Short mmCIF file of C-alpha atoms and ligand atoms in Angstrom, two decimals:
data_model
loop_
_atom_site.label_atom_id
_atom_site.label_comp_id
_atom_site.label_asym_id
_atom_site.label_seq_id
_atom_site.Cartn_x
_atom_site.Cartn_y
_atom_site.Cartn_z
CA MET F 1 9.00 5.57 24.99
CA GLU F 2 8.29 8.78 23.06
CA PHE F 3 4.87 9.37 21.52
CA ARG F 4 5.55 12.99 20.54
CA LEU F 5 6.47 13.59 16.91
CA SER F 6 9.76 15.40 16.31
CA ASP F 7 9.64 18.95 14.90
CA GLU F 8 10.72 17.61 11.52
CA GLU F 9 8.01 14.93 11.56
CA ARG F 10 5.34 17.41 12.62
CA ALA F 11 6.37 19.89 9.89
CA PHE F 12 6.35 17.22 7.20
CA GLN F 13 3.02 15.87 8.41
CA GLU F 14 1.53 19.37 8.15
CA ALA F 15 2.98 19.86 4.67
CA ALA F 16 1.57 16.50 3.56
CA ARG F 17 -1.85 17.43 5.00
CA ARG F 18 -1.84 20.75 3.15
CA PHE F 19 -0.93 18.85 -0.01
CA GLY F 20 -3.81 16.43 0.62
CA ASP F 21 -6.29 19.27 1.19
CA ARG F 22 -5.18 21.55 -1.62
CA VAL F 23 -4.11 19.10 -4.33
CA LEU F 24 -5.55 15.65 -3.72
CA ARG F 25 -9.09 16.44 -2.53
CA PRO F 26 -9.90 18.73 -5.45
CA HIS F 27 -8.68 16.03 -7.87
CA GLU F 28 -10.07 12.86 -6.30
CA ARG F 29 -13.30 12.76 -8.33
CA GLN F 30 -11.38 13.37 -11.53
CA ILE F 31 -8.85 10.66 -10.57
CA ASP F 32 -11.72 8.23 -10.08
CA ALA F 33 -13.53 9.23 -13.27
CA ASP F 34 -10.51 9.41 -15.60
CA GLY F 35 -8.80 6.27 -14.31
CA ARG F 36 -5.46 8.00 -13.85
CA ILE F 37 -3.63 10.38 -11.55
CA PRO F 38 -3.07 13.62 -13.50
CA PRO F 39 0.57 14.43 -14.33
CA GLU F 40 0.38 17.69 -12.37
CA VAL F 41 -0.55 15.75 -9.21
CA LEU F 42 2.38 13.36 -9.69
CA ALA F 43 4.66 16.33 -10.32
CA ALA F 44 3.46 18.00 -7.11
CA MET F 45 4.02 14.76 -5.19
CA ALA F 46 7.55 14.53 -6.56
CA GLU F 47 8.21 18.14 -5.65
CA LEU F 48 7.22 17.55 -2.04
CA GLY F 49 9.35 14.39 -1.93
CA LEU F 50 6.37 12.06 -1.63
CA LEU F 51 7.52 9.58 -4.27
CA ALA F 52 9.58 6.66 -2.94
CA MET F 53 10.29 8.58 0.25
CA PRO F 54 12.66 6.04 1.87
CA VAL F 55 15.01 6.01 -1.15
CA PRO F 56 18.34 7.67 -0.23
CA GLU F 57 19.05 11.21 -1.42
CA ALA F 58 21.86 9.94 -3.65
CA TYR F 59 19.18 8.36 -5.87
CA GLY F 60 16.71 11.25 -5.76
CA GLY F 61 14.72 10.27 -2.67
CA MET F 62 14.67 11.89 0.75
CA GLY F 63 15.99 8.92 2.73
CA ALA F 64 12.89 9.14 4.91
CA SER F 65 12.34 6.93 7.91
CA ALA F 66 9.45 4.46 7.87
CA VAL F 67 7.78 6.59 10.56
CA LEU F 68 7.92 9.73 8.38
CA THR F 69 6.66 7.74 5.39
CA GLU F 70 3.87 6.31 7.52
CA LEU F 71 2.78 9.81 8.54
CA ALA F 72 2.73 10.89 4.90
CA ALA F 73 0.77 7.75 3.90
CA GLU F 74 -1.92 8.70 6.44
CA GLU F 75 -2.24 12.09 4.76
CA VAL F 76 -2.33 10.71 1.23
CA GLY F 77 -5.07 8.26 2.28
CA ARG F 78 -6.99 11.14 3.86
CA GLY F 79 -6.49 13.41 0.83
CA ASP F 80 -7.50 11.13 -2.05
CA PHE F 81 -10.30 9.12 -0.48
CA SER F 82 -10.47 6.76 -3.48
CA MET F 83 -7.11 5.31 -2.30
CA ALA F 84 -5.65 5.42 -5.82
CA THR F 85 -2.98 7.98 -4.94
CA ALA F 86 -2.24 6.13 -1.71
CA VAL F 87 -1.61 2.94 -3.69
CA PHE F 88 0.74 4.78 -6.04
CA PHE F 89 2.49 6.33 -3.02
CA LEU F 90 2.97 3.12 -1.09
CA LEU F 91 4.10 1.02 -4.03
CA GLU F 92 6.84 3.53 -4.82
CA ALA F 93 7.80 3.81 -1.15
CA GLY F 94 7.83 0.08 -0.36
CA TRP F 95 9.35 -1.29 -3.54
CA GLY F 96 11.58 1.75 -4.05
CA HIS F 97 13.06 0.93 -0.66
CA ILE F 98 13.67 -2.69 -1.73
CA LEU F 99 15.33 -1.65 -5.00
CA ALA F 100 17.50 0.84 -3.10
CA ARG F 101 18.52 -1.77 -0.52
CA HIS F 102 18.91 -4.91 -2.64
CA GLY F 103 19.28 -3.72 -6.25
CA THR F 104 22.57 -3.47 -8.16
CA GLU F 105 24.31 -0.08 -8.22
CA GLU F 106 23.71 0.18 -11.97
CA ALA F 107 19.98 -0.47 -11.63
CA LYS F 108 19.62 1.98 -8.74
CA GLN F 109 21.34 4.77 -10.65
CA GLU F 110 19.33 4.08 -13.76
CA LEU F 111 15.87 3.63 -12.23
CA LEU F 112 15.45 5.37 -8.89
CA PRO F 113 15.89 9.01 -9.95
CA ALA F 114 13.10 8.51 -12.51
CA VAL F 115 10.84 6.86 -9.90
CA THR F 116 11.35 9.59 -7.30
CA ALA F 117 10.69 12.26 -9.97
CA GLY F 118 7.41 10.61 -11.03
CA ARG F 119 8.81 9.84 -14.48
CA ALA F 120 8.64 6.06 -14.03
CA PHE F 121 6.39 3.67 -12.14
CA LEU F 122 7.65 0.93 -9.85
CA GLY F 123 5.36 -1.84 -8.62
CA ILE F 124 5.25 -5.46 -7.49
CA ALA F 125 4.22 -8.54 -9.45
CA THR F 126 3.80 -11.73 -7.43
CA THR F 127 0.15 -12.77 -7.93
CA GLU F 128 -0.70 -15.19 -10.74
CA PRO F 129 -3.99 -16.29 -12.30
CA THR F 130 -3.75 -19.47 -10.20
CA GLY F 131 -3.53 -17.49 -6.95
CA GLY F 132 -1.75 -14.86 -4.92
CA SER F 133 -1.75 -16.20 -1.36
CA ASP F 134 0.22 -19.38 -1.97
CA LEU F 135 3.31 -17.64 -3.29
CA ALA F 136 5.64 -20.58 -2.77
CA ASN F 137 3.72 -22.41 -5.49
CA LEU F 138 3.80 -19.68 -8.12
CA ARG F 139 4.54 -20.88 -11.67
CA THR F 140 6.38 -18.10 -13.50
CA THR F 141 9.97 -19.17 -14.18
CA ALA F 142 13.24 -17.28 -14.62
CA ARG F 143 15.99 -19.09 -16.53
CA ARG F 144 19.53 -17.72 -16.42
CA ASP F 145 20.98 -17.26 -19.91
CA GLY F 146 24.39 -15.55 -19.72
CA ASP F 147 23.95 -11.96 -18.61
CA ARG F 148 20.17 -12.08 -18.71
CA PHE F 149 17.19 -14.00 -17.34
CA LEU F 150 14.43 -15.37 -19.56
CA LEU F 151 11.02 -15.03 -17.97
CA ARG F 152 8.08 -17.29 -18.80
CA GLY F 153 4.64 -17.25 -17.22
CA GLU F 154 1.86 -14.94 -16.22
CA LYS F 155 1.02 -12.46 -13.47
CA ALA F 156 -2.44 -11.16 -12.63
CA PHE F 157 -4.15 -8.38 -10.63
CA VAL F 158 -0.96 -6.36 -10.71
CA SER F 159 -1.28 -2.67 -9.83
CA GLY F 160 0.18 -0.11 -12.20
CA VAL F 161 0.47 -2.13 -15.40
CA GLU F 162 -0.90 0.74 -17.49
CA GLU F 163 1.12 3.34 -15.56
CA ALA F 164 4.33 1.41 -16.22
CA LYS F 165 3.49 1.29 -19.91
CA ARG F 166 2.52 4.95 -20.08
CA LEU F 167 5.20 6.51 -17.86
CA GLY F 168 7.88 3.85 -18.26
CA GLY F 169 9.00 1.62 -15.42
CA GLY F 170 8.02 -1.86 -14.36
CA HIS F 171 7.57 -4.30 -11.51
CA LEU F 172 9.70 -6.23 -9.08
CA THR F 173 8.71 -9.71 -10.16
CA LEU F 174 8.97 -12.97 -8.27
CA ALA F 175 9.72 -16.10 -10.32
CA LYS F 176 10.82 -19.68 -9.71
CA ALA F 177 14.56 -19.92 -10.30
CA ASP F 178 16.42 -22.56 -12.24
CA GLY F 179 17.74 -25.07 -9.74
CA GLY F 180 15.39 -24.13 -6.88
CA GLY F 181 14.52 -21.02 -4.91
CA PHE F 182 13.15 -17.76 -6.31
CA ASP F 183 14.61 -14.96 -8.36
CA PHE F 184 13.31 -11.45 -7.76
CA LEU F 185 13.83 -9.22 -10.78
CA TYR F 186 12.95 -5.70 -11.84
CA VAL F 187 11.11 -6.24 -15.11
CA PRO F 188 10.53 -3.21 -17.35
CA THR F 189 7.04 -3.46 -18.78
CA ARG F 190 8.20 -2.27 -22.18
CA THR F 191 10.21 -5.44 -22.84
CA ASP F 192 9.91 -7.63 -25.94
CA GLY F 193 7.98 -10.75 -25.06
CA ILE F 194 5.71 -9.03 -22.51
CA THR F 195 2.03 -8.47 -23.21
CA THR F 196 -0.35 -6.73 -20.85
CA GLN F 197 -4.03 -6.71 -20.11
CA ARG F 198 -6.16 -4.22 -18.14
CA PHE F 199 -8.78 -5.46 -15.65
CA GLU F 200 -11.91 -3.49 -14.80
CA ASN F 201 -12.00 -2.85 -11.06
CA MET F 202 -14.80 -1.49 -8.89
CA GLY F 203 -12.66 1.00 -7.00
CA ARG F 204 -9.41 2.98 -6.69
CA MET F 205 -9.90 3.59 -10.38
CA GLY F 206 -7.03 6.05 -10.69
CA ILE F 207 -4.45 3.27 -10.70
CA SER F 208 -4.81 0.37 -13.10
CA THR F 209 -4.79 -3.31 -12.27
CA GLY F 210 -3.86 -5.79 -14.93
CA GLY F 211 -2.14 -8.90 -16.15
CA LEU F 212 1.34 -9.46 -17.55
CA SER F 213 2.35 -12.41 -19.77
CA TYR F 214 5.98 -13.27 -20.33
CA ALA F 215 7.05 -15.29 -23.38
CA ASP F 216 10.78 -15.69 -22.79
CA ALA F 217 11.03 -11.99 -21.97
CA ALA F 218 14.73 -11.15 -21.58
CA VAL F 219 15.61 -9.28 -18.39
CA PRO F 220 19.20 -8.03 -17.94
CA ALA F 221 21.03 -9.60 -14.99
CA LYS F 222 21.71 -6.10 -13.61
CA TYR F 223 18.02 -6.03 -12.63
CA LEU F 224 18.37 -8.89 -10.15
CA ILE F 225 17.18 -7.93 -6.64
CA GLY F 226 19.24 -9.57 -3.90
CA SER F 227 21.08 -12.70 -4.94
CA GLU F 228 20.10 -15.49 -7.30
CA ARG F 229 17.63 -18.05 -5.93
CA ARG F 230 17.33 -16.01 -2.70
CA GLY F 231 14.73 -13.49 -3.85
CA PHE F 232 11.83 -14.66 -1.71
CA ASP F 233 13.07 -12.94 1.44
CA CYS F 234 13.50 -9.62 -0.39
CA ALA F 235 9.87 -9.85 -1.55
CA MET F 236 8.71 -10.60 2.01
CA GLU F 237 10.70 -7.64 3.33
CA GLY F 238 8.98 -5.44 0.77
CA PHE F 239 5.57 -6.71 1.84
CA SER F 240 6.32 -5.83 5.48
CA VAL F 241 7.12 -2.27 4.47
CA ALA F 242 4.28 -1.86 1.96
CA ARG F 243 1.67 -3.40 4.31
CA THR F 244 2.56 -0.87 6.98
CA PHE F 245 1.95 2.00 4.55
CA VAL F 246 -1.29 0.39 3.30
CA SER F 247 -2.46 0.38 6.89
CA ALA F 248 -1.43 4.01 7.34
CA ALA F 249 -3.45 5.01 4.28
CA CYS F 250 -6.44 3.19 5.78
CA VAL F 251 -5.97 5.14 9.02
CA GLY F 252 -6.02 8.42 7.08
CA ALA F 253 -9.15 7.41 5.19
CA ALA F 254 -10.86 6.36 8.44
CA GLU F 255 -10.01 9.70 10.07
CA ARG F 256 -11.41 11.56 7.09
CA ALA F 257 -14.63 9.53 7.31
CA LEU F 258 -14.97 10.39 11.00
CA GLU F 259 -14.30 14.10 10.40
CA THR F 260 -16.96 14.09 7.69
CA GLY F 261 -19.36 12.28 10.01
CA ILE F 262 -18.72 14.55 13.00
CA ALA F 263 -19.43 17.68 10.95
CA TYR F 264 -22.65 16.13 9.71
CA ILE F 265 -24.10 14.83 12.98
CA ARG F 266 -23.47 18.20 14.66
CA GLU F 267 -25.73 19.89 12.10
CA ARG F 268 -28.23 17.38 10.79
CA ARG F 269 -31.39 17.38 12.91
CA ALA F 270 -34.00 14.71 13.43
CA PHE F 271 -36.78 14.62 16.02
CA GLY F 272 -35.94 18.22 16.96
CA GLN F 273 -32.24 17.81 17.79
CA PRO F 274 -28.87 17.17 16.14
CA LEU F 275 -28.17 13.53 15.28
CA GLY F 276 -25.06 13.73 17.47
CA LYS F 277 -27.26 14.06 20.57
CA PHE F 278 -28.70 10.59 20.10
CA GLU F 279 -26.62 8.15 22.08
CA ALA F 280 -27.10 5.46 19.44
CA ILE F 281 -25.06 7.61 17.08
CA GLN F 282 -22.77 9.37 19.56
CA PHE F 283 -21.63 6.05 21.05
CA GLU F 284 -21.02 4.64 17.59
CA LEU F 285 -18.77 7.64 16.89
CA VAL F 286 -16.93 7.09 20.16
CA ASP F 287 -16.40 3.39 19.46
CA LEU F 288 -15.11 4.13 15.96
CA TYR F 289 -12.80 6.88 17.20
CA THR F 290 -11.34 4.49 19.79
CA GLN F 291 -10.69 1.83 17.16
CA VAL F 292 -9.13 4.24 14.68
CA GLU F 293 -6.91 5.74 17.36
CA ALA F 294 -5.77 2.26 18.45
CA VAL F 295 -4.94 1.16 14.92
CA LYS F 296 -3.14 4.46 14.20
CA TRP F 297 -0.70 3.85 17.04
CA GLN F 298 -0.41 0.18 16.12
CA CYS F 299 0.58 1.37 12.67
CA ARG F 300 3.10 3.92 13.88
CA ARG F 301 4.66 1.28 16.12
CA ALA F 302 4.97 -1.09 13.13
CA ALA F 303 6.75 1.71 11.24
CA TRP F 304 9.01 2.34 14.24
CA LEU F 305 9.94 -1.37 14.31
CA LEU F 306 10.76 -1.21 10.60
CA ASP F 307 13.10 1.72 11.30
CA GLU F 308 14.70 0.00 14.26
CA TYR F 309 15.34 -3.31 12.51
CA THR F 310 14.11 -4.11 9.00
CA LEU F 311 15.31 -0.97 7.22
CA LYS F 312 18.72 -1.44 8.80
CA GLY F 313 18.90 -5.01 7.53
CA ASP F 314 18.67 -6.36 11.08
CA ALA F 315 16.65 -9.59 11.01
CA THR F 316 17.04 -10.34 14.73
CA HIS F 317 13.54 -9.04 15.55
CA ARG F 318 11.83 -10.51 12.49
CA SER F 319 9.13 -12.23 14.52
CA GLU F 320 8.24 -9.01 16.37
CA VAL F 321 8.10 -7.10 13.08
CA ASP F 322 5.98 -9.79 11.37
CA LEU F 323 3.53 -9.80 14.28
CA ALA F 324 3.20 -6.01 14.31
CA VAL F 325 2.81 -5.67 10.54
CA ALA F 326 0.37 -8.57 10.09
CA ALA F 327 -1.71 -7.35 13.04
CA VAL F 328 -2.06 -3.85 11.65
CA LYS F 329 -2.70 -5.00 8.06
CA LEU F 330 -5.40 -7.30 9.45
CA THR F 331 -7.03 -4.53 11.46
CA ALA F 332 -6.63 -1.23 9.62
CA PRO F 333 -8.63 -2.01 6.46
CA GLN F 334 -11.47 -3.51 8.51
CA VAL F 335 -11.61 -0.52 10.87
CA ALA F 336 -11.48 1.91 7.95
CA PHE F 337 -14.18 0.07 6.04
CA GLU F 338 -16.42 -0.01 9.10
CA ALA F 339 -15.85 3.71 9.77
CA VAL F 340 -16.80 4.66 6.22
CA LYS F 341 -19.82 2.35 6.24
CA ARG F 342 -21.12 3.69 9.57
CA VAL F 343 -20.66 7.33 8.58
CA MET F 344 -22.49 6.59 5.33
CA MET F 345 -25.41 5.37 7.40
CA TRP F 346 -25.42 8.54 9.54
CA PHE F 347 -25.94 10.44 6.29
CA GLY F 348 -28.99 8.33 5.47
CA ALA F 349 -29.95 8.52 1.79
CA ALA F 350 -27.39 11.26 1.16
CA GLY F 351 -24.65 8.81 2.13
CA TYR F 352 -25.57 6.73 -0.87
CA THR F 353 -24.88 9.56 -3.30
CA LYS F 354 -21.74 10.38 -5.21
CA GLU F 355 -22.10 14.00 -4.10
CA VAL F 356 -21.30 13.11 -0.48
CA GLY F 357 -18.56 10.88 -1.86
CA LEU F 358 -18.21 8.30 0.90
CA GLU F 359 -18.62 5.56 -1.71
CA LEU F 360 -15.17 6.49 -3.07
CA GLY F 361 -13.57 5.36 0.17
CA LEU F 362 -15.75 2.30 0.51
CA ARG F 363 -14.79 1.05 -2.97
CA GLY F 364 -11.10 1.82 -2.46
CA ILE F 365 -10.68 0.30 0.98
CA MET F 366 -12.50 -2.85 -0.14
CA SER F 367 -9.44 -3.75 -2.25
CA TYR F 368 -7.56 -4.36 1.00
CA LEU F 369 -10.25 -6.63 2.34
CA VAL F 370 -10.31 -8.85 -0.75
CA GLY F 371 -6.57 -9.28 -0.99
CA ALA F 372 -4.36 -6.38 -2.13
CA GLU F 373 -0.99 -6.66 -0.32
CA GLY F 374 -2.15 -9.99 1.14
CA GLY F 375 -5.60 -11.20 2.17
CA LEU F 376 -6.89 -10.96 5.75
CA ASN F 377 -6.60 -14.70 6.28
CA ILE F 378 -2.98 -14.59 5.21
CA MET F 379 -2.37 -12.00 7.94
CA ARG F 380 -4.11 -14.37 10.36
CA ILE F 381 -1.87 -17.24 9.21
CA ILE F 382 1.25 -15.12 9.83
CA LEU F 383 -0.05 -14.16 13.29
CA GLY F 384 -0.91 -17.78 14.10
CA ARG F 385 2.54 -18.89 12.98
CA GLU F 386 4.24 -16.34 15.20
CA LEU F 387 2.01 -17.01 18.21
CA LEU F 388 1.95 -20.81 18.07
CA GLY F 389 5.02 -21.79 16.05
CA LYS F 390 5.71 -22.92 12.49
CA GLU F 391 4.32 -26.39 13.14
CA PHE F 392 0.85 -24.80 13.40
CA VAL F 393 0.90 -23.31 9.89
CA PRO F 394 -2.04 -25.07 8.19
CA TYR F 395 -0.09 -25.92 5.01
CA LYS F 396 3.40 -27.08 4.05
C1 FAD W 401 -6.98 -3.93 -6.31
C2 FAD W 401 -5.92 -4.99 -6.17
C3 FAD W 401 -4.60 -4.68 -6.49
C4 FAD W 401 -3.62 -5.65 -6.41
N1 FAD W 401 -2.32 -5.32 -6.74
C5 FAD W 401 -1.39 -6.31 -6.79
C6 FAD W 401 -0.06 -6.01 -7.22
O1 FAD W 401 0.30 -4.87 -7.47
N2 FAD W 401 0.82 -7.03 -7.34
C7 FAD W 401 0.49 -8.31 -7.05
O2 FAD W 401 1.32 -9.18 -7.19
N3 FAD W 401 -0.77 -8.62 -6.62
C8 FAD W 401 -1.70 -7.65 -6.49
N4 FAD W 401 -2.96 -7.93 -6.06
C9 FAD W 401 -3.32 -9.31 -5.79
C10 FAD W 401 -3.28 -9.65 -4.31
O3 FAD W 401 -1.96 -9.75 -3.87
C11 FAD W 401 -4.05 -10.96 -4.17
O4 FAD W 401 -5.42 -10.65 -4.32
C12 FAD W 401 -3.81 -11.66 -2.85
O5 FAD W 401 -2.50 -12.08 -2.69
C13 FAD W 401 -4.74 -12.89 -2.74
O6 FAD W 401 -4.57 -13.70 -3.86
P1 FAD W 401 -5.85 -14.13 -4.73
O7 FAD W 401 -6.65 -12.93 -5.03
O8 FAD W 401 -5.36 -14.95 -5.87
O9 FAD W 401 -6.71 -15.01 -3.76
P2 FAD W 401 -6.44 -16.53 -3.35
O10 FAD W 401 -5.01 -16.74 -3.03
O11 FAD W 401 -7.06 -17.41 -4.38
O12 FAD W 401 -7.29 -16.60 -2.03
C14 FAD W 401 -8.71 -16.42 -2.08
C15 FAD W 401 -9.23 -16.15 -0.68
O13 FAD W 401 -8.92 -17.25 0.16
C16 FAD W 401 -8.16 -16.82 1.28
N5 FAD W 401 -7.15 -17.84 1.57
C17 FAD W 401 -6.11 -18.24 0.79
N6 FAD W 401 -5.39 -19.18 1.42
C18 FAD W 401 -5.98 -19.40 2.62
C19 FAD W 401 -5.71 -20.27 3.72
N7 FAD W 401 -4.63 -21.08 3.73
N8 FAD W 401 -6.53 -20.23 4.79
C20 FAD W 401 -7.61 -19.40 4.81
N9 FAD W 401 -7.92 -18.55 3.80
C21 FAD W 401 -7.11 -18.56 2.71
C22 FAD W 401 -7.51 -15.51 0.86
O14 FAD W 401 -7.24 -14.67 1.98
C23 FAD W 401 -8.59 -14.92 -0.04
O15 FAD W 401 -9.55 -14.26 0.76
C24 FAD W 401 -3.96 -6.97 -6.05
C25 FAD W 401 -5.27 -7.26 -5.69
C26 FAD W 401 -6.25 -6.28 -5.74
C27 FAD W 401 -7.64 -6.62 -5.35
#
């Protein structure tokens, strides 16, 4: 067992932290207010290799390990506290990896260099207006028609709909296949027969969330991910990867909240002494630190498992990976939310202001409590299934 980061990992972590401090922090308010990540920030991310990190160098990526990507996700979550840049980062990383591993050679050559350069957006579209948790019962259909698929249906609450329209790009999209099973297809947003809608969110404003409607939208067969009717497993693999990076971003945000809180309770005085001298507050800090530290290592272990097995296409440890990923995705957003909330309270009235800025994190992290990348109860169902056996899953 080796807990020390390698020299390469340490150097990249430091570079990502500098990027967070010098580029993301100064822009986070603007990202939240303008509802988009400025092009110069995306360009700087691309330059550092932060877009779709696990994609192999042959397609413009850096072929990063899940551990290295996890370390970078922590820093992006710490840098842009609104979580918008973290969402952009992790979507490209998670779904870029899936396209690189399961896409056709033609699609990879066409799409991935643009994604890694920040010239195209790549996201995931599984959720529908009728629900996102019960994926096996989704309604969008893909019908094979020669060398294309015709897509009919509707997706909802999909991240990056506006970005894919503006920059170019699209979403890996799960649909019921003709003759059973699921097809997983890269669907360019600028396709005839696709209309989009933007939803108004309460947080992580710098990346859009919206709906997509497909009226026999024609998708070339070269955009098939994995094989026909067997797309569900590719989507689940992508969720394992993306959920690990979501959790890492939550760790980074939680650490930033604690750093902000520590600086404040050292200085702010009440009843003649710094707030940090009151045990009620000091012990809260200690408890939060312990939880954040635990979830950080839980997260790094999940990334390590992805490197050992999932990213190599080795499904032999699937249960161990599923347990680790679901456990960290269940815990990290809750710990981060609690850390931000508690630190806000240490600030008293100032914590409630935009100037202190803790509300940015609170609004962003909340997206992971309500459902983004899978609701908390869905993580609990996965954990229950792995601990007790499939026969204990509370639905068919
Ligand atoms: C900001 C944001 C961005 C998102 N981005 C994307 C995206 O890019 N692509 C995409 O496809 N989706 C995206 N989603 C949607 C997300 O995947 C869904 O919110 C999630 O899957 C839950 O689906 P739902 O919201 O329809 O809730 P539902 O499935 O209707 O569930 C509602 C609630 O009930 C709980 N629940 C459901 N089933 C059970 C059960 N069996 N037992 C106990 N509790 C249960 C859920 O955990 C949830 O809390 C995004 C969501 C948000 C908030």
